[in-house]
Amino acid sequence: NAGVMQNPRHLVRRRGQEARLRCSPMKGHSHVYWYRQLPEEGLKFMVYLQKENIIDESGMPKERFSAEFPKEGPSILRIQQVVRGDSAAYFCASSPTATFEAFFGQGTRLTVV
Amino acid sequence: RKEVEQDPGPFNVPEGATVAFNCTYSNSASQSFFWYRQDCRKEPKLLMSVYSSGNEDGRFTAQLNRASQYISLLIRDSKLSDSATYLCVASRAAGNKLTFGGGTRVLVKP
């Protein structure tokens, strides 16, 4: 049973470009969480999704950020028109239910130049 | 007030010593609690769940105090490899997100 898979591991984008981060949850897990971690800071919740539904997006910036978890395929975190402040590690986690332990992927490190 | 709060540390611990630290949560509806460990620039890894009766896993003991709304983690016989940031997590009922504390940094020194 493969763990949570995130790709790419490293992503470099120029200011104004789009960044797409992918997360494939563990087999049997239908709950996906996205977190952002800035250098030397803690994990900040962004969005919580179940298949085809956004359950809680209270941590998502109102503009430029969107997330989806389609019926088939990975969850996608999309950042449009990236700015330098978007540079961070983005972690995805999955769990079988909302109150079971969540398991994290290795993260995508986004660098905006 | 943050929903989950932790002392950021660092806790400087001599090798072989015992260290304990707490995490407070503000939402009394929180039902599930976990401790994660995060090494520098790596993903958080589940250390242990925290049950109402408390639980122990080797050198690690977790306790839950619902009346005072905190959970604790105790590490006995600290090893150099225990140096990491320990993240406290709380979750409400099904359908709610996992909320992380800011982490407590532990440095075990020879």
Short mmCIF file of C-alpha atoms in Angstrom, two decimals:
data_model
loop_
_atom_site.label_atom_id
_atom_site.label_comp_id
_atom_site.label_asym_id
_atom_site.label_seq_id
_atom_site.Cartn_x
_atom_site.Cartn_y
_atom_site.Cartn_z
CA ASN A 1 0.00 0.00 0.00
CA ALA A 2 1.79 3.08 -1.23
CA GLY A 3 1.76 6.13 0.98
CA VAL A 4 0.47 9.54 0.09
CA MET A 5 2.12 10.60 -3.14
CA GLN A 6 2.73 14.22 -3.98
CA ASN A 7 4.23 15.56 -7.16
CA PRO A 8 6.22 17.32 -8.14
CA ARG A 9 8.56 17.31 -5.13
CA HIS A 10 10.07 20.62 -6.22
CA LEU A 11 8.47 23.22 -8.42
CA VAL A 12 9.93 26.50 -9.64
CA ARG A 13 7.66 29.09 -11.14
CA ARG A 14 8.16 32.67 -12.29
CA ARG A 15 5.94 35.35 -10.86
CA GLY A 16 2.60 35.38 -12.67
CA GLN A 17 2.69 31.73 -13.73
CA GLU A 18 0.38 28.99 -12.51
CA ALA A 19 1.39 26.23 -10.12
CA ARG A 20 -0.40 22.86 -9.99
CA LEU A 21 0.32 20.57 -7.10
CA ARG A 22 -0.93 16.98 -7.12
CA CYS A 23 -1.75 14.64 -4.29
CA SER A 24 -2.75 10.99 -4.55
CA PRO A 25 -4.11 9.78 -1.20
CA MET A 26 -3.45 6.38 0.28
CA LYS A 27 -5.62 3.60 -1.06
CA GLY A 28 -8.97 3.60 0.69
CA HIS A 29 -8.63 7.16 1.96
CA SER A 30 -11.36 9.54 0.88
CA HIS A 31 -10.37 12.56 2.97
CA VAL A 32 -7.63 14.91 1.80
CA TYR A 33 -6.14 17.91 3.57
CA TRP A 34 -3.77 20.54 2.21
CA TYR A 35 -1.42 22.47 4.47
CA ARG A 36 1.14 25.17 3.78
CA GLN A 37 4.34 25.64 5.72
CA LEU A 38 6.43 28.75 5.38
CA PRO A 39 10.12 28.58 6.34
CA GLU A 40 10.55 28.39 10.12
CA GLU A 41 6.79 28.39 10.67
CA GLY A 42 4.12 25.84 11.57
CA LEU A 43 1.63 24.03 9.38
CA LYS A 44 -1.27 26.20 8.30
CA PHE A 45 -4.50 24.53 7.26
CA MET A 46 -5.69 25.45 3.79
CA VAL A 47 -8.48 23.14 2.66
CA TYR A 48 -10.18 19.87 3.49
CA LEU A 49 -11.82 17.84 0.73
CA GLN A 50 -13.67 14.62 0.27
CA LYS A 51 -14.28 13.08 -3.12
CA GLU A 52 -15.90 15.75 -5.33
CA ASN A 53 -16.64 17.99 -2.33
CA ILE A 54 -14.89 20.84 -0.57
CA ILE A 55 -15.72 20.42 3.11
CA ASP A 56 -13.75 23.30 4.61
CA GLU A 57 -11.78 25.92 2.73
CA SER A 58 -11.50 28.40 5.56
CA GLY A 59 -7.70 28.47 5.27
CA MET A 60 -7.56 29.16 1.57
CA PRO A 61 -6.74 32.69 0.36
CA LYS A 62 -9.81 34.11 -1.32
CA GLU A 63 -8.06 34.81 -4.58
CA ARG A 64 -5.75 32.82 -6.86
CA PHE A 65 -6.02 29.56 -4.89
CA SER A 66 -8.35 26.67 -5.67
CA ALA A 67 -8.52 22.98 -4.87
CA GLU A 68 -10.36 19.98 -6.16
CA PHE A 69 -10.61 16.27 -5.48
CA PRO A 70 -12.36 14.67 -8.45
CA LYS A 71 -14.07 11.31 -8.46
CA GLU A 72 -11.15 9.90 -10.40
CA GLY A 73 -7.57 11.01 -10.10
CA PRO A 74 -5.53 12.99 -7.61
CA SER A 75 -6.42 16.04 -5.62
CA ILE A 76 -5.10 19.23 -7.21
CA LEU A 77 -4.10 22.45 -5.48
CA ARG A 78 -3.92 25.22 -8.05
CA ILE A 79 -2.27 28.59 -7.53
CA GLN A 80 -2.77 31.13 -10.25
CA GLN A 81 -0.52 34.12 -10.90
CA VAL A 82 1.98 33.08 -8.26
CA VAL A 83 3.82 35.68 -6.21
CA ARG A 84 7.03 35.40 -4.18
CA GLY A 85 5.02 35.06 -0.98
CA ASP A 86 3.58 31.78 -2.26
CA SER A 87 7.01 30.16 -1.90
CA ALA A 88 6.53 27.46 0.73
CA ALA A 89 6.25 23.73 1.31
CA TYR A 90 2.79 22.43 0.54
CA PHE A 91 1.85 19.22 2.30
CA CYS A 92 -1.05 16.96 1.53
CA ALA A 93 -2.45 14.45 4.02
CA SER A 94 -5.10 11.78 3.72
CA SER A 95 -7.21 9.80 6.15
CA PRO A 96 -9.95 7.18 5.88
CA THR A 97 -12.27 9.34 7.99
CA ALA A 98 -12.10 12.81 9.46
CA THR A 99 -11.15 11.61 12.91
CA PHE A 100 -8.68 8.91 12.03
CA GLU A 101 -4.99 9.56 11.88
CA ALA A 102 -3.89 11.43 8.78
CA PHE A 103 -0.79 10.48 6.82
CA PHE A 104 1.29 13.02 5.00
CA GLY A 105 2.98 13.06 1.65
CA GLN A 106 6.54 14.29 1.30
CA GLY A 107 5.37 17.70 0.20
CA THR A 108 5.90 19.96 -2.78
CA ARG A 109 8.37 22.76 -2.32
CA LEU A 110 7.29 25.69 -4.43
CA THR A 111 9.79 28.40 -5.23
CA VAL A 112 8.61 31.53 -7.01
CA VAL A 113 11.37 33.47 -8.70
CA ARG B 1 -6.62 32.83 20.73
CA LYS B 2 -5.28 30.00 18.58
CA GLU B 3 -7.34 26.84 18.50
CA VAL B 4 -4.33 24.68 19.37
CA GLU B 5 -1.38 26.20 21.20
CA GLN B 6 2.06 24.87 21.99
CA ASP B 7 5.18 26.23 23.63
CA PRO B 8 7.56 26.62 20.67
CA GLY B 9 10.62 25.79 22.79
CA PRO B 10 13.30 24.81 22.15
CA PHE B 11 13.50 22.33 24.98
CA ASN B 12 17.18 21.50 25.42
CA VAL B 13 17.34 18.00 26.87
CA PRO B 14 20.40 16.04 27.99
CA GLU B 15 20.60 12.61 26.43
CA GLY B 16 18.94 10.06 28.71
CA ALA B 17 16.77 12.62 30.48
CA THR B 18 12.99 12.88 30.53
CA VAL B 19 11.15 15.75 28.88
CA ALA B 20 7.47 16.60 28.92
CA PHE B 21 5.45 19.33 27.27
CA ASN B 22 1.82 20.23 26.85
CA CYS B 23 -0.55 21.42 24.21
CA THR B 24 -3.76 23.30 24.96
CA TYR B 25 -6.86 23.34 22.81
CA SER B 26 -9.61 25.92 22.98
CA ASN B 27 -12.53 24.04 21.43
CA SER B 28 -14.21 21.83 24.00
CA ALA B 29 -15.88 19.94 21.14
CA SER B 30 -12.54 18.50 20.07
CA GLN B 31 -12.73 14.74 20.15
CA SER B 32 -9.61 13.29 18.55
CA PHE B 33 -6.05 14.16 19.41
CA PHE B 34 -2.73 13.15 17.97
CA TRP B 35 0.98 13.83 18.29
CA TYR B 36 3.05 14.13 15.14
CA ARG B 37 6.78 14.48 14.75
CA GLN B 38 8.38 16.65 12.09
CA ASP B 39 12.06 16.61 11.23
CA CYS B 40 13.60 19.59 9.51
CA ARG B 41 12.13 20.09 6.02
CA LYS B 42 10.41 16.71 6.10
CA GLU B 43 6.77 15.74 6.24
CA PRO B 44 5.04 15.30 9.63
CA LYS B 45 4.83 11.70 10.74
CA LEU B 46 2.26 10.30 13.12
CA LEU B 47 3.82 9.55 16.48
CA MET B 48 0.76 8.44 18.41
CA SER B 49 -2.92 8.95 18.96
CA VAL B 50 -4.07 10.26 22.32
CA TYR B 51 -6.87 8.39 24.01
CA SER B 52 -8.99 9.44 26.97
CA SER B 53 -7.27 6.87 29.17
CA GLY B 54 -3.84 7.93 28.02
CA ASN B 55 -1.50 5.71 26.09
CA GLU B 56 2.08 4.63 26.06
CA ASP B 57 4.31 3.52 23.23
CA GLY B 58 7.77 2.56 24.34
CA ARG B 59 9.47 5.65 25.71
CA PHE B 60 6.57 7.91 24.76
CA THR B 61 3.51 8.57 26.91
CA ALA B 62 0.56 10.74 25.91
CA GLN B 63 -2.13 11.99 28.26
CA LEU B 64 -5.40 13.82 27.73
CA ASN B 65 -6.93 16.15 30.31
CA ARG B 66 -10.38 17.12 29.10
CA ALA B 67 -11.23 19.20 32.15
CA SER B 68 -8.28 21.52 31.57
CA GLN B 69 -8.30 21.02 27.80
CA TYR B 70 -4.74 19.97 27.27
CA ILE B 71 -2.77 16.99 26.09
CA SER B 72 0.75 16.13 27.04
CA LEU B 73 3.66 14.17 25.66
CA LEU B 74 6.40 12.70 27.80
CA ILE B 75 9.60 11.26 26.41
CA ARG B 76 11.70 9.08 28.69
CA ASP B 77 15.37 8.19 28.24
CA SER B 78 15.75 10.77 25.45
CA LYS B 79 17.83 9.78 22.45
CA LEU B 80 19.69 12.10 20.11
CA SER B 81 17.30 10.91 17.40
CA ASP B 82 14.36 12.32 19.35
CA SER B 83 15.45 15.82 18.31
CA ALA B 84 12.57 17.11 16.22
CA THR B 85 9.53 19.35 16.30
CA TYR B 86 6.51 17.74 17.95
CA LEU B 87 3.13 18.79 16.61
CA CYS B 88 -0.10 18.53 18.54
CA VAL B 89 -3.29 17.94 16.54
CA ALA B 90 -6.95 18.23 17.50
CA SER B 91 -10.03 17.36 15.52
CA ARG B 92 -13.72 17.79 16.19
CA ALA B 93 -16.39 15.41 15.00
CA ALA B 94 -16.36 13.77 11.60
CA GLY B 95 -16.46 16.34 8.87
CA ASN B 96 -14.01 18.69 10.48
CA LYS B 97 -10.42 19.45 9.72
CA LEU B 98 -7.35 18.48 11.69
CA THR B 99 -5.97 21.55 13.44
CA PHE B 100 -2.25 21.65 14.17
CA GLY B 101 -0.44 23.52 16.87
CA GLY B 102 2.67 25.46 15.96
CA GLY B 103 4.95 22.72 17.27
CA THR B 104 7.38 22.29 20.15
CA ARG B 105 11.01 21.97 19.22
CA VAL B 106 13.05 19.46 21.20
CA LEU B 107 16.85 19.31 21.02
CA VAL B 108 18.50 16.33 22.68
CA LYS B 109 22.19 16.90 23.35
CA PRO B 110 24.97 14.51 24.35
#
